[in-house]
Short mmCIF file of C-alpha atoms in Angstrom, two decimals:
data_model
loop_
_atom_site.label_atom_id
_atom_site.label_comp_id
_atom_site.label_asym_id
_atom_site.label_seq_id
_atom_site.Cartn_x
_atom_site.Cartn_y
_atom_site.Cartn_z
CA MET A 6 8.29 -32.05 20.36
CA LEU A 7 6.21 -29.83 17.86
CA CYS A 8 4.34 -26.85 19.48
CA THR A 9 1.65 -27.34 16.90
CA ARG A 10 0.64 -29.81 13.86
CA LEU A 11 -1.99 -28.88 11.60
CA THR A 12 -3.78 -31.99 10.40
CA ASN A 13 -6.62 -33.07 8.25
CA ALA A 14 -6.18 -29.83 6.26
CA HIS A 15 -5.80 -28.94 2.58
CA ILE A 16 -2.84 -26.88 2.62
CA LEU A 17 -1.90 -25.08 -0.74
CA THR A 18 1.95 -24.40 0.34
CA MET A 19 3.18 -22.35 -3.03
CA ASP A 20 5.83 -24.02 -3.08
CA PRO A 21 6.41 -26.07 -6.31
CA ASP A 22 8.39 -28.46 -4.56
CA HIS A 23 5.10 -29.82 -2.44
CA PRO A 24 2.58 -27.90 -3.85
CA VAL A 25 -0.78 -29.55 -1.62
CA ALA A 26 -0.03 -31.28 1.86
CA HIS A 27 -2.21 -32.62 4.33
CA ASP A 28 -0.07 -31.97 7.89
CA LEU A 29 2.20 -29.47 8.84
CA GLY A 30 4.24 -29.23 12.09
CA ILE A 31 5.28 -25.76 13.90
CA TRP A 32 8.14 -25.83 16.20
CA ARG A 33 9.12 -21.98 17.51
CA GLY A 34 7.52 -20.00 15.18
CA ARG A 35 8.90 -22.03 12.37
CA ILE A 36 7.38 -24.52 9.78
CA VAL A 37 9.50 -27.50 10.85
CA GLY A 38 8.31 -29.99 8.13
CA LEU A 39 5.05 -31.33 5.94
CA ASP A 40 2.96 -34.77 5.76
CA GLY A 41 5.01 -37.49 6.41
CA ALA A 42 7.75 -35.70 8.19
CA VAL A 43 5.37 -34.36 10.95
CA ALA A 44 2.66 -36.91 10.80
CA SER A 45 3.74 -39.24 13.59
CA LEU A 46 5.68 -36.72 15.71
CA PRO A 47 3.98 -35.95 18.89
CA ALA A 48 2.85 -32.36 19.55
CA ARG A 49 1.93 -30.12 22.41
CA GLU A 50 -1.28 -29.23 20.49
CA VAL A 51 -2.89 -30.51 17.51
CA VAL A 52 -5.33 -28.91 15.56
CA ASP A 53 -7.77 -30.61 13.24
CA LEU A 54 -9.08 -28.68 10.48
CA GLN A 55 -11.62 -30.59 9.19
CA GLY A 56 -10.32 -30.14 5.39
CA ALA A 57 -9.93 -26.19 5.83
CA THR A 58 -7.95 -24.87 3.12
CA VAL A 59 -4.66 -23.16 4.45
CA LEU A 60 -2.50 -20.88 2.57
CA PRO A 61 0.81 -18.66 3.45
CA GLY A 62 -0.27 -16.07 5.29
CA PHE A 63 -1.51 -13.07 2.54
CA ILE A 64 1.22 -10.14 2.38
CA ASP A 65 -0.02 -6.59 1.49
CA SER A 66 3.10 -4.97 -0.33
CA HIS A 67 1.50 -1.35 0.32
CA VAL A 68 -0.46 0.19 3.16
CA HIS A 69 -0.98 3.11 5.17
CA LEU A 70 -1.26 1.82 8.91
CA ALA A 71 -1.13 5.01 10.38
CA TRP A 72 -3.29 6.62 8.16
CA THR A 73 -6.06 4.12 8.40
CA GLY A 74 -5.80 3.82 12.04
CA LEU A 75 -6.57 7.61 12.27
CA LYS A 76 -9.19 7.78 9.61
CA ALA A 77 -10.97 5.11 11.46
CA ASN A 78 -11.50 7.42 14.29
CA THR A 79 -12.14 10.90 11.89
CA PRO A 80 -15.67 12.10 11.32
CA SER A 81 -16.56 11.13 7.88
CA ILE A 82 -18.50 12.73 5.32
CA ALA A 83 -19.00 9.56 3.33
CA PRO A 84 -21.43 8.71 1.70
CA CYS A 85 -22.82 11.68 1.42
CA GLU A 86 -23.75 13.16 -2.14
CA ARG A 87 -24.91 16.38 -1.60
CA VAL A 88 -23.06 19.66 -0.56
CA GLU A 89 -25.72 20.67 2.13
CA ASP A 90 -25.25 16.99 3.78
CA VAL A 91 -21.53 17.42 4.03
CA LEU A 92 -21.41 20.62 5.31
CA ALA A 93 -24.10 19.13 8.06
CA VAL A 94 -21.42 16.88 8.86
CA ILE A 95 -18.74 18.74 9.24
CA GLU A 96 -20.71 21.59 11.24
CA ASP A 97 -21.45 18.78 13.74
CA ALA A 98 -17.90 17.97 13.78
CA ALA A 99 -16.42 21.38 14.31
CA ALA A 100 -19.07 22.04 16.93
CA ARG A 101 -17.56 19.38 19.20
CA LYS A 102 -13.93 21.19 18.90
CA ALA A 103 -12.79 24.46 20.66
CA PRO A 104 -12.79 27.57 18.50
CA GLY A 105 -9.25 27.76 17.08
CA SER A 106 -8.42 23.84 17.07
CA TRP A 107 -8.07 21.74 14.16
CA VAL A 108 -10.90 19.82 13.06
CA ASP A 109 -10.01 16.44 10.87
CA ILE A 110 -12.53 15.36 8.37
CA ALA A 111 -12.39 11.72 6.18
CA GLY A 112 -14.31 10.54 3.55
CA TYR A 113 -13.78 13.24 1.14
CA ASP A 114 -14.49 12.57 -2.60
CA GLN A 115 -15.79 15.01 -5.18
CA ARG A 116 -16.48 12.73 -7.51
CA ALA A 117 -19.93 11.85 -5.15
CA LEU A 118 -20.64 15.75 -5.19
CA GLY A 119 -20.05 16.57 -8.82
CA ARG A 120 -17.67 19.21 -7.95
CA HIS A 121 -15.36 20.39 -5.20
CA LEU A 122 -16.18 21.93 -1.75
CA THR A 123 -14.75 25.70 -1.78
CA ALA A 124 -13.32 27.50 1.28
CA ALA A 125 -16.21 29.60 1.48
CA GLU A 126 -18.61 26.98 2.27
CA LEU A 127 -16.63 25.66 4.63
CA ASP A 128 -16.06 28.78 6.39
CA ARG A 129 -19.81 28.97 7.12
CA VAL A 130 -19.76 25.99 9.22
CA ALA A 131 -16.37 26.26 10.64
CA HIS A 132 -17.24 28.64 13.42
CA GLY A 133 -13.59 29.60 14.27
CA ARG A 134 -12.11 26.14 13.65
CA LYS A 135 -9.36 25.21 11.34
CA LEU A 136 -10.97 22.58 8.76
CA PHE A 137 -8.80 19.98 7.10
CA VAL A 138 -10.77 17.86 5.09
CA MET A 139 -8.98 15.25 3.42
CA HIS A 140 -9.43 13.43 0.07
CA ASP A 141 -9.58 9.86 -0.04
CA SER A 142 -6.97 9.34 -2.50
CA GLY A 143 -4.33 11.07 0.00
CA HIS A 144 -3.38 13.39 -2.80
CA ALA A 145 -5.35 16.62 -1.96
CA CYS A 146 -7.32 18.32 0.66
CA VAL A 147 -9.78 21.04 1.17
CA VAL A 148 -9.23 23.59 3.96
CA ASP A 149 -11.27 27.04 5.01
CA SER A 150 -9.67 30.23 5.10
CA ALA A 151 -9.10 29.79 8.43
CA VAL A 152 -6.07 27.72 7.36
CA LEU A 153 -5.35 29.60 4.30
CA GLU A 154 -4.29 32.68 5.87
CA LEU A 155 -1.24 30.47 8.04
CA LEU A 156 -0.09 28.99 4.37
CA PRO A 157 2.93 31.23 2.69
CA ALA A 158 1.09 33.06 -0.40
CA ASP A 159 3.03 31.20 -2.77
CA VAL A 160 1.08 28.13 -2.08
CA PRO A 161 -0.89 27.32 -5.22
CA HIS A 162 -4.65 26.49 -4.16
CA GLN A 163 -8.06 26.80 -5.73
CA ASP A 164 -10.96 28.29 -3.88
CA GLY A 165 -9.46 26.03 -0.45
CA PHE A 166 -8.57 22.78 -2.62
CA LEU A 167 -4.94 21.65 -2.69
CA VAL A 168 -3.05 19.10 -4.29
CA GLU A 169 0.15 17.21 -3.61
CA SER A 170 2.86 19.59 -2.03
CA ALA A 171 0.64 22.15 -1.59
CA MET A 172 -1.51 19.72 0.71
CA ALA A 173 1.82 18.64 2.35
CA ALA A 174 2.29 22.12 3.19
CA VAL A 175 -1.08 22.34 5.16
CA ARG A 176 -0.26 19.22 6.73
CA ARG A 177 3.48 20.65 7.79
CA LEU A 178 1.22 23.34 9.74
CA ARG A 179 0.23 21.21 12.18
CA LEU A 180 2.70 17.90 12.56
CA PRO A 181 3.92 15.65 14.33
CA TYR A 182 1.50 13.64 16.00
CA SER A 183 2.47 11.99 19.30
CA GLN A 184 4.01 8.20 18.89
CA GLU A 185 1.44 6.90 21.53
CA GLU A 186 -1.34 8.34 19.21
CA LEU A 187 -0.16 6.81 16.25
CA ALA A 188 1.05 3.39 18.01
CA ASP A 189 -2.68 3.11 18.78
CA ALA A 190 -3.63 3.70 15.37
CA ILE A 191 -1.15 1.55 14.00
CA GLU A 192 -2.52 -1.40 16.05
CA LEU A 193 -6.13 -0.85 15.41
CA ALA A 194 -5.38 -1.01 11.54
CA GLY A 195 -2.76 -3.72 12.07
CA ARG A 196 -5.65 -6.14 13.74
CA ALA A 197 -7.76 -4.92 10.65
CA CYS A 198 -5.60 -6.58 8.65
CA LEU A 199 -4.87 -10.20 10.42
CA ALA A 200 -8.80 -10.32 10.20
CA GLU A 201 -8.22 -10.43 6.39
CA GLY A 202 -5.74 -13.04 6.45
CA ILE A 203 -3.01 -10.71 6.44
CA THR A 204 0.02 -11.29 8.58
CA ALA A 205 2.79 -8.97 7.04
CA VAL A 206 2.48 -5.62 4.93
CA ALA A 207 4.83 -2.97 3.72
CA GLU A 208 3.91 0.63 5.29
CA ALA A 209 4.46 3.02 2.16
CA GLY A 210 6.04 6.00 3.15
CA ILE A 211 6.71 7.22 6.86
CA GLY A 212 8.96 10.44 8.05
CA GLY A 213 8.05 12.78 5.25
CA GLY A 214 6.42 12.98 2.33
CA LEU A 215 2.80 13.45 1.32
CA LEU A 216 1.74 10.85 4.25
CA GLY A 217 4.33 10.85 7.08
CA HIS A 218 2.83 12.31 10.46
CA SER A 219 6.17 12.57 12.19
CA PRO A 220 9.87 12.78 11.61
CA VAL A 221 10.23 10.42 14.25
CA GLU A 222 7.49 8.01 12.96
CA LEU A 223 9.05 4.92 13.00
CA GLY A 224 9.63 5.26 16.76
CA ALA A 225 5.94 4.21 17.21
CA TYR A 226 6.43 1.04 15.67
CA GLN A 227 9.39 0.39 17.96
CA LEU A 228 7.13 1.37 20.76
CA LEU A 229 4.50 -1.38 19.55
CA ARG A 230 7.30 -3.90 19.02
CA ASP A 231 8.93 -3.04 22.31
CA GLN A 232 5.43 -3.67 24.10
CA GLY A 233 4.59 -6.43 22.52
CA ARG A 234 1.67 -4.61 20.59
CA LEU A 235 2.73 -5.27 16.78
CA PRO A 236 -0.13 -7.56 15.28
CA LEU A 237 1.76 -8.09 12.31
CA ARG A 238 4.83 -7.89 10.58
CA VAL A 239 6.01 -4.60 9.45
CA GLN A 240 8.43 -3.61 6.80
CA LEU A 241 8.58 0.55 6.71
CA MET A 242 9.75 2.20 3.98
CA ALA A 243 11.22 5.90 4.49
CA ALA A 244 9.73 8.77 2.33
CA GLY A 245 12.51 10.09 -0.08
CA ASP A 246 12.35 13.35 1.13
CA THR A 247 14.17 11.94 4.36
CA LEU A 248 17.48 11.43 2.92
CA ARG A 249 20.02 14.26 3.37
CA PRO A 250 23.32 14.94 1.96
CA ARG A 251 26.04 13.09 3.58
CA ASP A 252 30.25 13.15 4.06
CA ALA A 253 30.65 9.60 3.39
CA HIS A 254 33.80 8.05 2.05
CA ARG A 255 34.18 8.74 -1.52
CA ASP A 256 34.62 5.22 -2.07
CA ASP A 257 31.36 4.36 -1.00
CA GLY A 258 29.43 6.00 -3.76
CA ILE A 259 26.42 7.59 -1.42
CA PRO A 260 25.61 11.01 -2.28
CA ARG A 261 22.56 11.04 0.11
CA ALA A 262 21.61 8.92 3.11
CA LEU A 263 19.13 8.66 6.38
CA ASP A 264 21.14 9.31 9.53
CA LEU A 265 24.09 6.78 10.34
CA GLY A 266 23.69 5.23 6.60
CA LEU A 267 20.60 3.26 7.41
CA ARG A 268 18.91 1.46 4.44
CA THR A 269 17.01 -1.53 3.03
CA GLY A 270 17.20 -4.58 4.99
CA PHE A 271 17.82 -3.14 8.81
CA GLY A 272 15.68 -4.42 11.46
CA ASP A 273 14.08 -7.89 12.04
CA ASP A 274 11.81 -10.50 11.40
CA TRP A 275 8.87 -8.23 13.22
CA LEU A 276 10.11 -4.95 12.15
CA SER A 277 12.39 -3.83 9.46
CA LEU A 278 13.63 -0.76 6.94
CA GLY A 279 12.30 -1.48 3.08
CA ALA A 280 12.41 0.01 0.31
CA LEU A 281 12.90 4.08 0.11
CA LYS A 282 9.66 5.52 -1.50
CA ILE A 283 9.68 8.34 -4.20
CA TYR A 284 6.34 9.82 -5.26
CA THR A 285 6.54 11.15 -8.99
CA ASP A 286 3.09 11.89 -9.39
CA GLY A 287 -0.38 11.96 -8.07
CA GLY A 288 -3.63 9.69 -8.52
CA MET A 289 -6.57 9.21 -10.73
CA MET A 290 -8.98 9.45 -8.31
CA ALA A 291 -7.90 13.61 -7.59
CA ARG A 292 -7.17 13.61 -11.63
CA THR A 293 -3.24 14.35 -10.61
CA ALA A 294 -1.76 11.08 -11.84
CA ALA A 295 0.72 12.47 -14.41
CA LEU A 296 -0.15 11.47 -18.18
CA THR A 297 1.03 11.40 -21.29
CA ALA A 298 -2.25 12.92 -22.94
CA PRO A 299 -5.33 14.35 -21.24
CA TYR A 300 -7.89 13.05 -19.05
CA GLU A 301 -10.93 12.04 -21.30
CA GLY A 302 -13.13 14.99 -21.57
CA MET A 303 -10.69 17.36 -19.72
CA THR A 304 -7.83 19.42 -20.77
CA HIS A 305 -5.20 18.61 -18.26
CA THR A 306 -2.54 15.75 -17.63
CA GLY A 307 -2.14 15.64 -14.15
CA GLN A 308 1.45 16.68 -12.73
CA LEU A 309 4.48 15.42 -11.67
CA GLN A 310 5.09 16.21 -7.61
CA ASP A 311 8.55 18.42 -8.97
CA ASP A 312 11.06 19.09 -11.62
CA PRO A 313 11.61 16.07 -13.51
CA GLU A 314 15.37 16.21 -13.17
CA ARG A 315 15.08 16.51 -9.46
CA LEU A 316 12.94 13.74 -9.25
CA THR A 317 15.47 11.40 -11.70
CA GLN A 318 18.35 12.45 -9.18
CA LEU A 319 16.72 11.37 -6.31
CA ILE A 320 15.68 7.87 -7.61
CA VAL A 321 19.40 7.94 -8.93
CA ASP A 322 20.97 9.11 -5.38
CA GLY A 323 18.84 6.46 -3.86
CA HIS A 324 20.36 3.70 -5.76
CA LEU A 325 23.70 4.69 -5.53
CA ALA A 326 23.36 4.81 -1.70
CA GLY A 327 21.94 0.95 -1.88
CA TRP A 328 18.18 1.44 -1.08
CA GLN A 329 15.51 -0.88 -2.91
CA LEU A 330 13.48 1.82 -4.44
CA ALA A 331 9.56 1.77 -4.50
CA VAL A 332 8.93 4.49 -7.07
CA HIS A 333 5.45 5.48 -6.99
CA ALA A 334 3.79 5.88 -10.51
CA ILE A 335 0.39 5.99 -11.35
CA GLY A 336 0.15 7.47 -14.71
CA ASP A 337 2.41 6.72 -17.80
CA ARG A 338 4.09 9.81 -17.71
CA ALA A 339 5.27 9.06 -14.43
CA ALA A 340 6.50 5.66 -15.53
CA ASP A 341 8.46 7.10 -18.02
CA LEU A 342 10.01 9.23 -15.80
CA ALA A 343 10.40 5.82 -13.32
CA ILE A 344 11.87 3.78 -16.13
CA GLU A 345 14.12 6.18 -17.27
CA ALA A 346 15.75 6.96 -14.17
CA LEU A 347 15.75 3.53 -13.23
CA GLU A 348 17.47 2.42 -16.15
CA ARG A 349 20.10 5.67 -15.92
CA ALA A 350 20.61 4.11 -12.17
CA GLN A 351 21.73 0.83 -13.20
CA GLU A 352 23.97 1.97 -15.87
CA LEU A 353 25.92 3.99 -13.25
CA ARG A 354 26.37 1.15 -10.68
CA PRO A 355 24.90 -2.38 -11.71
CA ARG A 356 23.04 -3.87 -9.10
CA PRO A 357 20.72 -6.80 -10.65
CA ASP A 358 19.05 -7.80 -7.62
CA ALA A 359 17.95 -4.38 -6.40
CA ARG A 360 14.40 -5.23 -6.95
CA HIS A 361 13.10 -1.86 -7.50
CA ARG A 362 9.51 -1.69 -7.45
CA ILE A 363 6.68 0.73 -9.20
CA GLU A 364 4.43 1.54 -6.65
CA HIS A 365 0.62 1.68 -8.15
CA ALA A 366 1.64 1.30 -12.04
CA GLY A 367 -1.75 2.16 -12.79
CA LEU A 368 -1.42 3.27 -16.26
CA ILE A 369 1.49 1.36 -18.40
CA ARG A 370 1.50 1.60 -22.13
CA PRO A 371 2.20 -1.51 -24.50
CA ASP A 372 5.69 -0.11 -25.16
CA GLN A 373 6.74 0.35 -21.51
CA LEU A 374 6.23 -3.39 -20.61
CA PRO A 375 9.46 -4.67 -22.52
CA ARG A 376 11.42 -2.03 -20.74
CA LEU A 377 9.98 -2.91 -17.38
CA GLY A 378 10.93 -6.59 -17.92
CA ARG A 379 14.18 -5.62 -18.78
CA LEU A 380 14.63 -3.77 -15.57
CA GLY A 381 13.73 -6.59 -13.50
CA ALA A 382 11.25 -4.03 -11.63
CA SER A 383 8.21 -5.47 -9.75
CA ALA A 384 4.52 -3.87 -10.46
CA VAL A 385 3.00 -3.21 -7.41
CA VAL A 386 -0.59 -3.06 -8.10
CA GLN A 387 -3.68 -2.55 -6.22
CA PRO A 388 -6.62 -4.56 -8.02
CA ASN A 389 -9.55 -3.36 -5.64
CA PHE A 390 -8.99 0.27 -6.99
CA LEU A 391 -10.40 -1.12 -10.00
CA ARG A 392 -13.07 -3.33 -8.07
CA SER A 393 -14.23 -0.12 -6.31
CA PHE A 394 -13.53 2.68 -8.87
CA GLY A 395 -13.26 1.14 -12.21
CA ASP A 396 -15.91 2.47 -13.95
CA ASP A 397 -14.70 6.07 -13.20
CA TYR A 398 -11.23 5.19 -14.12
CA ALA A 399 -12.41 3.58 -17.17
CA GLU A 400 -14.55 7.12 -18.06
CA VAL A 401 -11.35 9.50 -17.10
CA MET A 402 -9.13 6.67 -19.13
CA GLY A 403 -11.24 6.51 -22.40
CA GLU A 404 -11.62 3.16 -24.28
CA THR A 405 -8.29 2.85 -25.56
CA ARG A 406 -6.24 3.26 -22.35
CA ALA A 407 -8.47 1.75 -19.80
CA PRO A 408 -7.24 -1.70 -20.67
CA TRP A 409 -3.95 -0.60 -19.52
CA MET A 410 -4.95 0.08 -15.89
CA TYR A 411 -3.41 -2.01 -13.32
CA ARG A 412 -2.65 -4.70 -15.17
CA GLY A 413 -1.96 -8.53 -14.50
CA ARG A 414 -1.15 -10.44 -17.41
CA GLY A 415 0.53 -7.94 -19.44
CA PHE A 416 2.78 -7.57 -16.58
CA LEU A 417 3.41 -11.76 -16.49
CA ASP A 418 3.98 -12.18 -19.96
CA HIS A 419 6.70 -9.70 -19.93
CA GLY A 420 8.30 -10.93 -16.78
CA VAL A 421 7.59 -8.17 -14.55
CA THR A 422 6.96 -9.79 -11.11
CA LEU A 423 2.99 -9.11 -10.16
CA VAL A 424 2.58 -7.98 -6.48
CA GLY A 425 -0.72 -7.68 -4.96
CA SER A 426 -1.67 -4.83 -2.21
CA SER A 427 -4.20 -2.64 -1.20
CA ASP A 428 -3.01 1.00 -0.49
CA ARG A 429 -5.36 0.90 2.69
CA PRO A 430 -7.33 2.98 3.73
CA VAL A 431 -7.94 4.42 -0.03
CA THR A 432 -10.18 1.48 -0.66
CA ASP A 433 -10.92 -1.89 0.18
CA GLY A 434 -8.14 -3.79 1.40
CA SER A 435 -9.44 -7.40 1.62
CA PRO A 436 -6.75 -9.54 -0.58
CA LEU A 437 -9.56 -12.43 -1.28
CA ARG A 438 -11.62 -9.61 -2.95
CA ALA A 439 -8.60 -8.34 -4.72
CA VAL A 440 -7.91 -11.52 -6.10
CA GLN A 441 -11.35 -12.18 -7.45
CA PHE A 442 -10.88 -9.12 -9.41
CA MET A 443 -8.07 -10.37 -10.69
CA VAL A 444 -9.37 -13.32 -12.05
CA GLU A 445 -12.82 -11.57 -13.27
CA ARG A 446 -12.00 -7.91 -14.22
CA ALA A 447 -15.08 -6.53 -13.27
CA SER A 448 -15.84 -3.52 -11.14
CA LEU A 449 -18.81 -3.47 -8.48
CA SER A 450 -21.04 -2.74 -11.00
CA GLY A 451 -20.20 -5.58 -13.29
CA ARG A 452 -18.18 -3.62 -15.87
CA ARG A 453 -15.37 -5.63 -16.94
CA ILE A 454 -12.41 -3.02 -17.45
CA GLY A 455 -9.26 -4.59 -19.26
CA PRO A 456 -10.66 -8.40 -19.36
CA GLY A 457 -7.47 -9.23 -21.45
CA GLU A 458 -5.74 -8.35 -18.16
CA ALA A 459 -7.27 -11.06 -16.27
CA VAL A 460 -4.91 -13.64 -14.43
CA THR A 461 -5.35 -17.25 -13.30
CA VAL A 462 -6.57 -17.68 -9.66
CA ASP A 463 -3.20 -19.42 -8.58
CA GLU A 464 -1.34 -16.24 -10.13
CA ALA A 465 -3.29 -13.89 -8.21
CA LEU A 466 -2.50 -15.64 -5.01
CA HIS A 467 0.85 -15.97 -5.78
CA ALA A 468 0.71 -12.31 -6.35
CA TYR A 469 -0.38 -11.88 -2.77
CA THR A 470 2.40 -14.75 -1.01
CA THR A 471 5.32 -15.74 -3.09
CA ALA A 472 5.58 -12.51 -4.94
CA GLY A 473 4.85 -10.08 -2.05
CA ALA A 474 7.45 -11.88 -0.18
CA TYR A 475 9.76 -11.53 -3.13
CA ALA A 476 9.06 -7.46 -3.37
CA CYS A 477 9.84 -6.94 0.26
CA ARG A 478 13.24 -9.22 -0.02
CA TRP A 479 11.21 -11.86 2.57
CA ASP A 480 11.40 -14.79 0.22
CA ASP A 481 13.83 -16.86 2.37
CA THR A 482 11.65 -16.67 5.12
CA ALA A 483 7.89 -15.90 3.88
CA GLY A 484 5.96 -16.45 0.96
CA SER A 485 5.30 -19.98 1.24
CA LEU A 486 4.73 -22.93 3.70
CA SER A 487 8.01 -24.32 3.13
CA PRO A 488 9.95 -25.92 5.87
CA GLY A 489 12.30 -23.51 7.68
CA LYS A 490 10.15 -20.75 7.13
CA ARG A 491 7.81 -18.63 9.28
CA ALA A 492 4.71 -20.09 10.42
CA ASP A 493 2.47 -17.11 9.25
CA LEU A 494 -0.67 -18.91 7.55
CA VAL A 495 -4.39 -17.99 6.63
CA VAL A 496 -7.29 -20.63 7.29
CA LEU A 497 -9.78 -20.38 4.72
CA GLY A 498 -13.42 -21.67 4.77
CA ASP A 499 -13.33 -22.91 1.07
CA ASP A 500 -10.29 -23.14 -1.83
CA PRO A 501 -10.31 -19.97 -4.19
CA HIS A 502 -9.76 -22.61 -7.03
CA ARG A 503 -13.03 -24.52 -6.14
CA VAL A 504 -15.25 -21.52 -5.63
CA ASP A 505 -16.92 -19.67 -8.79
CA PRO A 506 -14.71 -16.78 -9.15
CA ALA A 507 -17.60 -14.46 -8.02
CA ARG A 508 -17.39 -15.86 -4.62
CA ILE A 509 -13.90 -15.64 -4.18
CA GLY A 510 -14.15 -12.31 -2.27
CA ASP A 511 -16.56 -13.93 -0.07
CA ILE A 512 -14.78 -16.82 1.43
CA GLU A 513 -14.75 -17.16 5.13
CA ILE A 514 -11.00 -16.30 7.02
CA VAL A 515 -11.42 -18.81 9.34
CA ALA A 516 -8.37 -17.81 11.26
CA THR A 517 -4.86 -16.26 11.15
CA TYR A 518 -1.71 -17.53 12.19
CA VAL A 519 1.62 -15.42 12.98
CA ASP A 520 4.83 -17.27 14.45
CA GLY A 521 2.57 -20.06 14.89
CA ARG A 522 0.19 -18.82 16.94
CA ARG A 523 -3.47 -17.86 16.18
CA ALA A 524 -4.44 -14.20 16.39
CA GLY A 525 -5.89 -13.58 19.15
CA GLU A 526 -4.16 -15.94 21.60
CA GLY A 527 -1.73 -14.01 22.95
CA LYS A 528 1.51 -12.73 22.15
CA PRO A 529 3.94 -14.61 19.37
#
């Protein structure tokens, strides 16, 4: 007997062998058959979907759950556009904390103000507190003098504004968060993902780097798993700087590793260890993405996170140790470094199915496309970046480079696996709104950005289902609604293929199923 049979549905399986179905049978969290194979079987529960569209559950291949949940409960200065209004919000938040304590502020984006805040301005409203104003990109912050006094003298800043590794130095002053606090934040963010039809995510960097929250951060996810509170499937990327030299046997060829040699693939269907996350540069929003030519109207070209040879060696070492690599590279100069390092790594020890990933791939020149194709790397892009910030990004990239941003068609035409993701909470996390952008290439203002990079609806959905499963090495269990795979699916109020592209992002999420159970109906 089936546990559940979904019937009278328009099921888009994303499986070329059986692309459309009307019935789907579920037993113990797995799909056991489609249409005639299950239509006459008895089931404990039969759900008539009255013609609703069903897709595989969306996979968001690059998120920050802990940061998302913590940010949701942090005072925010968005959408203030005047410095005096920003300072008033910060002063009110500071007044609620005891003197000498830390005060977190979210929602900072200098573009709304026309300039950066300064430490002197924060000092006027801090009243003895230590202020940490986090940039929405995750690559910068502004702090007051009370924080600056705690930093080593060699940490660079500009009137209290710190970027990349300098910001990480501030974060190290106050880490770690408790596992209970992180678990609550992760659960909150995970439930927000479920509401958008997302059934699995890849958490992009724990335990170190720019956005780690604790050296034992994995424990917060395991706590949720043990308590039955993990809302969806999570794959964890360990931050590259958590690797340490290990005295492994010389035949293993492992120069650096996590304790006990843990690497990509450890875990189960609910919680597992994924790629090794390595940062090479910053971000466009903070103007720290590493470019080969200056930002339009500016003199600087962003920055790499470290000496190029040290970054290259970390990438090579990760590959030699058997990791799948997720290399953060937004600017084209950072992409050059990532490509060259991955090429070197594959020459030293060929691994045809390594499935290395370029996270963001925000600005990829035409000459870089064939090299990425030959590497077999995936491009894990964030379409909603251009939907939300595209007008600004297009201005700072200029007319020639704007069409190279967050590509779609260019990757597919060169054999690069195109993978969709959000980078939440940096911007909107909705997969359907991202799919709409991938098809339209239109920002919120209606500006078309790189229209030649548009893809079809089916190709965009593929990026959030089968390609996401491939990038996360879940392709044998997820990404399509095929017999034997997980019963993770989303029920939509309409078919994205049948509506006007401008309406795709507004399609209703009717229900989300994980392990064959509708979200909100008890433990899977």
